[in-house]
Coordinates of N, CA and C and ligand atoms in Angstrom, one line a residue:
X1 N 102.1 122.1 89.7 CA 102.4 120.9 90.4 C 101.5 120.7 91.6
X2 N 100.3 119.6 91.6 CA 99.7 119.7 92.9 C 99.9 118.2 92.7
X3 N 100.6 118.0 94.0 CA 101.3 116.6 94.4 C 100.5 116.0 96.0
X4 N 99.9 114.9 96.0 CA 99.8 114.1 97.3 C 100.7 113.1 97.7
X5 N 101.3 113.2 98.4 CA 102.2 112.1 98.8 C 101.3 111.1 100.2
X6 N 101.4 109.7 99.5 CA 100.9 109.5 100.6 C 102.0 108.0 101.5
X7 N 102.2 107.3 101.9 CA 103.1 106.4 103.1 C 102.7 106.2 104.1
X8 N 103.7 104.9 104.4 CA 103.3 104.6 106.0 C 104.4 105.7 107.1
X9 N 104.1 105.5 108.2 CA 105.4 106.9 108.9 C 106.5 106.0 108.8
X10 N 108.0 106.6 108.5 CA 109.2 106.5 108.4 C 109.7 106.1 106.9
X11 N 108.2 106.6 105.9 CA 108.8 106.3 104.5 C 109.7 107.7 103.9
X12 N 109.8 108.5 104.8 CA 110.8 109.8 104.5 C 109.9 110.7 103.6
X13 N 108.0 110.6 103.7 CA 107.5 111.1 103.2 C 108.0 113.1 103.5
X14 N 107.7 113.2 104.5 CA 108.0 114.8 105.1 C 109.3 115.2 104.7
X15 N 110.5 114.3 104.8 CA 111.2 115.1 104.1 C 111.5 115.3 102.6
X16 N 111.0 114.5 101.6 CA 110.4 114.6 100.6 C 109.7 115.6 100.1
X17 N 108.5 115.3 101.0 CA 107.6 116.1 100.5 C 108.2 118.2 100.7
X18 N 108.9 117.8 101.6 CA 109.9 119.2 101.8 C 110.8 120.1 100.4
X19 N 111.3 118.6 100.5 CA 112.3 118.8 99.1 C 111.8 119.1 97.7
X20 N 110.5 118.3 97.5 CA 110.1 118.5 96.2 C 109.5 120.1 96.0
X21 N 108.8 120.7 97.5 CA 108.0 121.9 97.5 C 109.2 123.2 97.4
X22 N 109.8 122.7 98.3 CA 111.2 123.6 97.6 C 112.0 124.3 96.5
X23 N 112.0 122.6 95.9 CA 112.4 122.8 94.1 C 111.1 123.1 93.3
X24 N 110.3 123.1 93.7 CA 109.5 123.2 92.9 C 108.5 124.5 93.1
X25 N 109.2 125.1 94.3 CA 108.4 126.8 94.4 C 106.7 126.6 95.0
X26 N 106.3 125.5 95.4 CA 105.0 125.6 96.1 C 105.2 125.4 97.3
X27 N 104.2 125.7 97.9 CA 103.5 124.9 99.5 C 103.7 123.7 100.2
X28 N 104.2 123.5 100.6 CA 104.7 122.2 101.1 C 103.4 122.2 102.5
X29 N 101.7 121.6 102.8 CA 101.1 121.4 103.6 C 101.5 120.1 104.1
X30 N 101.6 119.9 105.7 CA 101.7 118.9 106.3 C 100.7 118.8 107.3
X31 N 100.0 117.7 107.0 CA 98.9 117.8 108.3 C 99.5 117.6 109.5
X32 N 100.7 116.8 110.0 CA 101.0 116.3 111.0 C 101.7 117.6 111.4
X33 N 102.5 118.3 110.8 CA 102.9 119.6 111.7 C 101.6 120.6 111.7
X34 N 100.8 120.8 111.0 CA 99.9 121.8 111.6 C 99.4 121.6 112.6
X35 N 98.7 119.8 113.0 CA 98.2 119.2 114.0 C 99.0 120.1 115.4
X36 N 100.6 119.6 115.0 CA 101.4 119.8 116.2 C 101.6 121.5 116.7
X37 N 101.7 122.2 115.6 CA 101.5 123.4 116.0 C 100.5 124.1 116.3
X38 N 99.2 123.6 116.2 CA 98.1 123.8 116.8 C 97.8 123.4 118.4
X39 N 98.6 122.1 118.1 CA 98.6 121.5 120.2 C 99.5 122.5 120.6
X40 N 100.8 122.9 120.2 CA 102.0 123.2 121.0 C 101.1 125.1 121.4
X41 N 100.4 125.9 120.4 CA 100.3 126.8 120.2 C 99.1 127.2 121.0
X42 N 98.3 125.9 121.7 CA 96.9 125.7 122.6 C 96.1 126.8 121.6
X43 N 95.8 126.8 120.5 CA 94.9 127.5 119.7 C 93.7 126.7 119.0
X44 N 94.3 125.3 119.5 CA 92.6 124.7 118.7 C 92.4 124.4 120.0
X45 N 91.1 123.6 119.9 CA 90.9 122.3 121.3 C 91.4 121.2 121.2
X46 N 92.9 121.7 121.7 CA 93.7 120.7 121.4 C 93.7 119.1 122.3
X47 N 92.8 119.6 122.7 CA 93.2 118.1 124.0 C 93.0 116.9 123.2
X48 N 91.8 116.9 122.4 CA 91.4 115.3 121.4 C 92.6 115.2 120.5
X49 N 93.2 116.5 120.0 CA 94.4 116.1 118.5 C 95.0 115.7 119.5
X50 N 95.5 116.4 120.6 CA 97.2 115.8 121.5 C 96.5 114.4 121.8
X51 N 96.0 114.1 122.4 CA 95.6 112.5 122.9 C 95.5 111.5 121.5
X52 N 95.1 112.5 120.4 CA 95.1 111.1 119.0 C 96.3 111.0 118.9
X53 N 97.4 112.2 118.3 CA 98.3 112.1 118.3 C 99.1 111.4 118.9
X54 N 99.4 111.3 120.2 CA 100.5 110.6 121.3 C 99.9 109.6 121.3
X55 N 98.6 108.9 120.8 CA 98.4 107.5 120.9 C 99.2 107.1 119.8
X56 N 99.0 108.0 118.8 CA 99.1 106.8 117.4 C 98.2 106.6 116.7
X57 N 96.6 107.6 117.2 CA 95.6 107.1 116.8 C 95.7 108.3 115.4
X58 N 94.2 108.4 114.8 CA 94.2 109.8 113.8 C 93.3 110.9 114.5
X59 N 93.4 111.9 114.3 CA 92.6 113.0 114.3 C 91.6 112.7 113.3
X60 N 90.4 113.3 113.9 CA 89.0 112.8 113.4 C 89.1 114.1 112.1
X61 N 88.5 113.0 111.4 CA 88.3 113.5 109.3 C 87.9 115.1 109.7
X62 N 87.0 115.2 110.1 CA 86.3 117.3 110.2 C 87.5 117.6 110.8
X63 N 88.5 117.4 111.6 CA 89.4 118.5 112.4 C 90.2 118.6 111.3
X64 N 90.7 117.8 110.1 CA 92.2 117.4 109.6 C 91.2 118.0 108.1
X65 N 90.5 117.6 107.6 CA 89.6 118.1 106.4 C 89.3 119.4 106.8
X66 N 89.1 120.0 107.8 CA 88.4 121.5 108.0 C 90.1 122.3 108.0
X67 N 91.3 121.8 108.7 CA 92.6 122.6 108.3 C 93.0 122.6 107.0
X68 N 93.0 121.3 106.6 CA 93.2 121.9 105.0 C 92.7 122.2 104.4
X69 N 91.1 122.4 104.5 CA 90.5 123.3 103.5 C 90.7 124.9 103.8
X70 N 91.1 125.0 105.3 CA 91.6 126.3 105.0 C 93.1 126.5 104.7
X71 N 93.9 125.9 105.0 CA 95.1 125.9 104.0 C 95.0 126.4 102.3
X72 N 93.8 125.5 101.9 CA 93.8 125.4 100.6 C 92.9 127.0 99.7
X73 N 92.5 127.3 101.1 CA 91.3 128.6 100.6 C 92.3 129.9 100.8
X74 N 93.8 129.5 101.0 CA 94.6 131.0 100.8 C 95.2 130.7 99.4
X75 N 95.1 129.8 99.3 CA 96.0 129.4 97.8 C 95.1 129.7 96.4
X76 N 95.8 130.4 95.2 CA 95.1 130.9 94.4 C 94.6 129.5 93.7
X77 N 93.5 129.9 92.9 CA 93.1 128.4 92.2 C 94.3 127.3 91.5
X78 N 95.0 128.4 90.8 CA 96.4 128.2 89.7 C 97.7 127.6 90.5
X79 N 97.3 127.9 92.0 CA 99.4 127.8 92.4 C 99.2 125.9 93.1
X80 N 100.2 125.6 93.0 CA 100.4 124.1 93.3 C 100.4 124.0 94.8
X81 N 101.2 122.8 95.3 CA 101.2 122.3 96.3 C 101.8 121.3 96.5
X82 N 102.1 120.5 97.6 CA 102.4 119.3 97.8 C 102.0 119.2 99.8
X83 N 101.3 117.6 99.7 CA 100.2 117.6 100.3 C 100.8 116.5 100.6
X84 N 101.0 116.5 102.4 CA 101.6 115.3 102.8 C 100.9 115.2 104.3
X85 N 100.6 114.5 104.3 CA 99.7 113.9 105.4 C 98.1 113.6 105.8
X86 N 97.7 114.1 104.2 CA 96.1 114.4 103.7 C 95.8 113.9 102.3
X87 N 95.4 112.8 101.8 CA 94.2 112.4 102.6 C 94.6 110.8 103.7
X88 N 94.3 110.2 104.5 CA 95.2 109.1 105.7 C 93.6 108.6 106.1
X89 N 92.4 108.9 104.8 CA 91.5 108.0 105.1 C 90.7 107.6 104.2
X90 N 89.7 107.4 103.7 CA 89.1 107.3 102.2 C 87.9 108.7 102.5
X91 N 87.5 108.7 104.0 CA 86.6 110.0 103.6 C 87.3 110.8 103.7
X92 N 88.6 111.7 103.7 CA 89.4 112.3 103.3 C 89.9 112.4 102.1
X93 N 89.9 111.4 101.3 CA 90.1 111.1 100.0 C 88.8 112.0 99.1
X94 N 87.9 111.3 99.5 CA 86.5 112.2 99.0 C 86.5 113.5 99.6
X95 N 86.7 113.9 100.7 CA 86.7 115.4 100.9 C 87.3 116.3 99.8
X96 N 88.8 115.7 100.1 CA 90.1 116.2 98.9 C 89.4 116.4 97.6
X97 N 88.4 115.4 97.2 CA 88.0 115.6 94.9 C 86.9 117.0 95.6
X98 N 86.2 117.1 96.6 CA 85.3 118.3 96.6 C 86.5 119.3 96.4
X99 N 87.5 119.2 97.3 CA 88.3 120.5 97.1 C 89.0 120.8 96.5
X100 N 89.1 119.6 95.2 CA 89.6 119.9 93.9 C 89.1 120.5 93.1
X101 N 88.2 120.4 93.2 CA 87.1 120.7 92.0 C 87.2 122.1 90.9
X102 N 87.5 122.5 91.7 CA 87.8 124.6 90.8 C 89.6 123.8 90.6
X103 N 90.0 123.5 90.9 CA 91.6 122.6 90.2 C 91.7 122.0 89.7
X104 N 93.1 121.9 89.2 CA 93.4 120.6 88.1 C 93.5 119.5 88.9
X105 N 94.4 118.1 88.0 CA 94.4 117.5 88.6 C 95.3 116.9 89.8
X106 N 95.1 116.0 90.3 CA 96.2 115.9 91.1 C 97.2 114.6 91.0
X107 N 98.9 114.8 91.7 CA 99.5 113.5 91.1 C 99.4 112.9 92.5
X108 N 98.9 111.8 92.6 CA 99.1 110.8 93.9 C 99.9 110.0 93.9
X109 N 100.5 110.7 94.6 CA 102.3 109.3 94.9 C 102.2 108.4 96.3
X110 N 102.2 107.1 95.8 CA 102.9 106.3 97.1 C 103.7 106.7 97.2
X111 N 104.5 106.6 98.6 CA 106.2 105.9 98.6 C 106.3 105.0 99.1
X112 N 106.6 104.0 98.6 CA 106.7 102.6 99.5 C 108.0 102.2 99.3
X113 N 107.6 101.9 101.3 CA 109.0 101.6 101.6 C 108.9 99.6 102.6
X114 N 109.5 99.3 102.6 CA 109.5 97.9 103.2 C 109.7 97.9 104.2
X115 N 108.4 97.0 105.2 CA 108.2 97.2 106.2 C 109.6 97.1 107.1
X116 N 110.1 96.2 107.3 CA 111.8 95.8 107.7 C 112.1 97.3 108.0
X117 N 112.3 98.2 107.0 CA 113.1 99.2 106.6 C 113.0 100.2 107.6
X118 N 111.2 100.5 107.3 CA 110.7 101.1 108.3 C 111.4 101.2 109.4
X119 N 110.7 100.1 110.4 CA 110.8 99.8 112.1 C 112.4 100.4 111.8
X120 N 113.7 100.0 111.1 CA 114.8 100.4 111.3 C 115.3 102.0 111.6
X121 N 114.2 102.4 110.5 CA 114.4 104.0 110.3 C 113.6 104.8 111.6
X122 N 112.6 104.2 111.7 CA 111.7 105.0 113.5 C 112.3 104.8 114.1
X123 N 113.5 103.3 114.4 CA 114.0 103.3 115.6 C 115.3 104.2 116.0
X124 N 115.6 104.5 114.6 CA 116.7 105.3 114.7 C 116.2 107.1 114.8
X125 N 115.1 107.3 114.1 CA 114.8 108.7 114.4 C 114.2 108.7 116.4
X126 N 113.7 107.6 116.7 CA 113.4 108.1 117.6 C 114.6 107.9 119.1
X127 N 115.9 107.8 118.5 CA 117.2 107.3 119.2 C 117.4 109.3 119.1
X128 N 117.2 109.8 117.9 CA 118.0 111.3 117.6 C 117.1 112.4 117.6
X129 N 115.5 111.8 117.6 CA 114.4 113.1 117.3 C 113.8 113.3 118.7
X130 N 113.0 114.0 118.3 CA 111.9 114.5 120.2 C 110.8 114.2 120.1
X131 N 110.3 113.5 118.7 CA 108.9 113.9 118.5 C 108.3 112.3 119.6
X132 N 107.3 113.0 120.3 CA 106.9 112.1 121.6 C 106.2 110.8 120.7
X133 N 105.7 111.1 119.6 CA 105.0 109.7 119.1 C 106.1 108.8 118.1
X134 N 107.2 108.9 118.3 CA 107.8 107.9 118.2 C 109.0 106.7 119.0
X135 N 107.3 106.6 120.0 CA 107.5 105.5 120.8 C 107.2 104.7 120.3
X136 N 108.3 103.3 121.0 CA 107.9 102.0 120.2 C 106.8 101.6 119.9
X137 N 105.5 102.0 121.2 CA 104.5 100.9 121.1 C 103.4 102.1 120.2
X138 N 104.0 103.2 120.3 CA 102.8 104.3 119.4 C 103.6 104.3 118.1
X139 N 104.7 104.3 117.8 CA 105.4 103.4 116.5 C 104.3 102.4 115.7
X140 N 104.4 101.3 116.6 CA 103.6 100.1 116.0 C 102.0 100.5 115.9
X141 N 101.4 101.5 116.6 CA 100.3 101.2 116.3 C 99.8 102.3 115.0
X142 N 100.8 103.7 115.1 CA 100.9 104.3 113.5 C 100.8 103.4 112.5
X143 N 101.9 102.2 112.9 CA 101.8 101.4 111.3 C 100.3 100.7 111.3
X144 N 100.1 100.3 112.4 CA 98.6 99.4 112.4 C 97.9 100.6 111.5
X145 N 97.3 101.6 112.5 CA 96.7 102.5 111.8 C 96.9 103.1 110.3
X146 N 97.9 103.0 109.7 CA 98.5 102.8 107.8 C 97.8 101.7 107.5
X147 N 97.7 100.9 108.1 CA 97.2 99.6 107.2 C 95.9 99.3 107.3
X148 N 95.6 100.1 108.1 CA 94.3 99.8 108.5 C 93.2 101.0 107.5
X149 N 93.5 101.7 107.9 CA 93.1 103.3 108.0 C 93.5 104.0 106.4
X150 N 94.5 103.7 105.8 CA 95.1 104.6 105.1 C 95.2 103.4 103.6
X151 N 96.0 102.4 103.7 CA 95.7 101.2 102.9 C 94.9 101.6 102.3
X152 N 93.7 101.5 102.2 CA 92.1 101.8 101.7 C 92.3 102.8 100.7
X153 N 93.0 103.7 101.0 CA 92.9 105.0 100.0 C 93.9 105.2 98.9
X154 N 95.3 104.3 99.2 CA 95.9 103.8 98.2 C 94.7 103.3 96.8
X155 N 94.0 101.7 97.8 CA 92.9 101.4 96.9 C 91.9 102.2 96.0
X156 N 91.5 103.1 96.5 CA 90.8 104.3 96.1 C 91.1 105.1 94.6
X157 N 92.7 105.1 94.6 CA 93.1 106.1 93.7 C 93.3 104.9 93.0
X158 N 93.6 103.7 93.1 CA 94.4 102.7 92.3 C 92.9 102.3 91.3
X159 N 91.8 102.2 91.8 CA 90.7 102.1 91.5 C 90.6 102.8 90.0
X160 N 90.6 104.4 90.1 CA 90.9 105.3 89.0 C 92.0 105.5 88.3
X161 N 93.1 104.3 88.7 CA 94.2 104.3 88.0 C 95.1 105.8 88.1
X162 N 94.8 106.3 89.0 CA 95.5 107.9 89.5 C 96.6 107.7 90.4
X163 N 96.7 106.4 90.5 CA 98.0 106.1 92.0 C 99.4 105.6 91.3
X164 N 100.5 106.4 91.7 CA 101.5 106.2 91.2 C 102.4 106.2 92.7
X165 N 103.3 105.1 92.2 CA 103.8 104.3 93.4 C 105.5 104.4 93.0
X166 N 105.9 105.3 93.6 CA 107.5 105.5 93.8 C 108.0 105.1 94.8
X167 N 109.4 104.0 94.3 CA 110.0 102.9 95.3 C 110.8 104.0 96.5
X168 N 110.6 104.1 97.7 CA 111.0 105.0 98.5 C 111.9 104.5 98.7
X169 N 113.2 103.4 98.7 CA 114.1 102.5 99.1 C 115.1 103.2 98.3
X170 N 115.3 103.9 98.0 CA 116.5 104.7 97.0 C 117.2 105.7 97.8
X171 N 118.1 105.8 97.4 CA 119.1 107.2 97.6 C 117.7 108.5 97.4
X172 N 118.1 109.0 98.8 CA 116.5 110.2 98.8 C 116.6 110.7 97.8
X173 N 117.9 111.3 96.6 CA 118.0 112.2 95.6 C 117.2 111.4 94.6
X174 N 117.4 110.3 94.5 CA 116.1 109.2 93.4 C 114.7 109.2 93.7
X175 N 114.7 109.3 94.9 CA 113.2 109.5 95.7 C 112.8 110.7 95.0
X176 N 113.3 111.4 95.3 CA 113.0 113.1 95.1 C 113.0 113.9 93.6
X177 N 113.6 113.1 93.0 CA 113.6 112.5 91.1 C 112.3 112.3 90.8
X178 N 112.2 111.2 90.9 CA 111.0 110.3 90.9 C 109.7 111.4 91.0
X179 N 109.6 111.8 92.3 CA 108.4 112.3 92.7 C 108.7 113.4 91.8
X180 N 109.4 114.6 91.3 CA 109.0 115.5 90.5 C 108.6 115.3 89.5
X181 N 109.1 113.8 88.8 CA 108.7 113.3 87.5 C 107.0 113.2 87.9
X182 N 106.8 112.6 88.8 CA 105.6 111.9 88.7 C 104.4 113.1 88.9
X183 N 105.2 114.6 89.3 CA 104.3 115.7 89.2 C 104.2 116.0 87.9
X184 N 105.0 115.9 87.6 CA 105.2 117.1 86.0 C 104.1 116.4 84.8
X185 N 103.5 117.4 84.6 CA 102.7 117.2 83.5 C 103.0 115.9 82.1
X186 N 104.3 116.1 81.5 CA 104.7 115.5 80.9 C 105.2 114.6 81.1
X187 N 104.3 113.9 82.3 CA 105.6 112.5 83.0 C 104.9 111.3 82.3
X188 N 103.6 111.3 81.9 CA 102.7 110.2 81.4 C 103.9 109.2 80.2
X189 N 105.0 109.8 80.1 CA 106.2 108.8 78.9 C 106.4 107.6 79.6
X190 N 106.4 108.5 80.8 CA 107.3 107.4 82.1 C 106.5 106.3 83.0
X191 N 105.3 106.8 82.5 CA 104.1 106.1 83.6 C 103.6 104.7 82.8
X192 N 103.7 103.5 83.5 CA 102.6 102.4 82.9 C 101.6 102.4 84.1
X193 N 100.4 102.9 83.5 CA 99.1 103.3 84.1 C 98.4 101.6 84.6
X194 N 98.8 100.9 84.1 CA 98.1 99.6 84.0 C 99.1 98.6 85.6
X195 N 100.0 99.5 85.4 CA 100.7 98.7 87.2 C 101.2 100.1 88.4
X196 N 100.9 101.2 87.6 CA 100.9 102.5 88.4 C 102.5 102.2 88.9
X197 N 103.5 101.8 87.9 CA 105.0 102.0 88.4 C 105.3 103.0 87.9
X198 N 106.4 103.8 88.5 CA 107.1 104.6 87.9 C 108.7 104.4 87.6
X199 N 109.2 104.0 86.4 CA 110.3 103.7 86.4 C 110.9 104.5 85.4
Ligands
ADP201 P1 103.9 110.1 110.2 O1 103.5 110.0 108.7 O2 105.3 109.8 110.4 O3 103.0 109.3 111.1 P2 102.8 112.8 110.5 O4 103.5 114.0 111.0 O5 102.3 112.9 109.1 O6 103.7 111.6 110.7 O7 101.5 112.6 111.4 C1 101.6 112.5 112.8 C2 100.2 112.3 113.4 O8 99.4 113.4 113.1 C3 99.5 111.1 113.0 O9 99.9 109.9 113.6 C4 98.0 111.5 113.3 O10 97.7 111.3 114.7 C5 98.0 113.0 113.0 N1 97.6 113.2 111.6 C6 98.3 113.8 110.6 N2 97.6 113.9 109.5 C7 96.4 113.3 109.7 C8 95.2 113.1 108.9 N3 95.2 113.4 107.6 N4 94.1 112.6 109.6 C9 94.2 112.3 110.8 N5 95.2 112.4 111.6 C10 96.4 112.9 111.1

């Protein structure tokens, strides 16, 4: 099972992507927590990730492409993954097929969730969470930067017809359905390749 999940922030991608690595016995990589445990841990040069981070902006493609390729250089050729917060650019996208290359293939999941929904769900994690970038105005500009930044690479995979798009608006246990289906080898029954739904 080597799964990319990709979304805008508060599509419940991380906890997803948690759940499915879980049940499914792989790696659950998150760029956005390695990021943060690398500032909190002062073991990278952290000063540029903390400043992109707490903007809202991204960490530049080499910092975020050079961690997961070492993430990916402990993992045997054979064992899966699930891959949430990489690739969030199109040259990240292209980095990712280099690092596929000795691998199979990979499932690329949207989750899309409606923007409304969103703003509802940030506002309320950041009423109950700590995480400092979800402030309103670094809120809004995450989503800018999704649409700006990340959009594109949806495009990318939709291009090769490899983008499969699970409605994130469900009961998370349907979410979390969905996305195993859309790993599993034998999910192509379920897939119409021609609108990349999954129903
Ligand atoms: P969310 O998806 O809710 O925005 P993440 O934890 O995935 O949260 O990411 C938090 C922040 O970490 C991003 O806003 C960005 O600054 C940085 N980041 C994470 N992954 C990447 C990436 N692949 N490229 C650049 N920056 C990243």
């Amino acid at each position: 099972m080597r799964i990319v999940l990709i979304g805008p922030p508060g599509c419940g991608k991380g906890t997803q992507a948690a759940r499915v690595a879980q049940a499914s016995h792989v790696p659950h990589i998150a760029t956005g927590d390695i990021l943060r445990r690398a500032v909190a841990s002062g073991s990278m040069l952290g000063d540029a990730v903390r400043e992109a981070m707490s903007s809202g902006e991204l960490v530049s493609d080499e910092i975020v492409t050079d961690l997961v390729a070492e993430q990916m250089a402990d993992l045997d050729a054979g064992t899966g993954f699930v891959l949430d917060g990489f690739p969030r650019t199109v040259e990240q996208a292209i980095a990712l097929d280099v690092l596929m290359e000795e691998r199979g293939p990979l499932a690329v999941v949207e989750l899309a969730v409606p923007e409304d929904e969103l703003v509802r769900r940030l506002r309320r994690r950041r009423d109950t969470d700590a995480r400092a970038d979800d402030d309103e105005a670094v809120v809004r500009e995450r989503l800018a930067v999704y649409h700006r930044m990340t959009k594109p690479v949806l495009d990318f995979y939709k291009a090769r017809r490899s983008l499969i798009t699970v409605n994130g608006h469900l009961p998370p246990e349907d979410v979390t359905e969905r996305i195993m289906l859309a790993g599993d080898p034998v999910f192509d029954a379920h897939f119409d390749s021609l609108t990349g739904r999954l129903d």
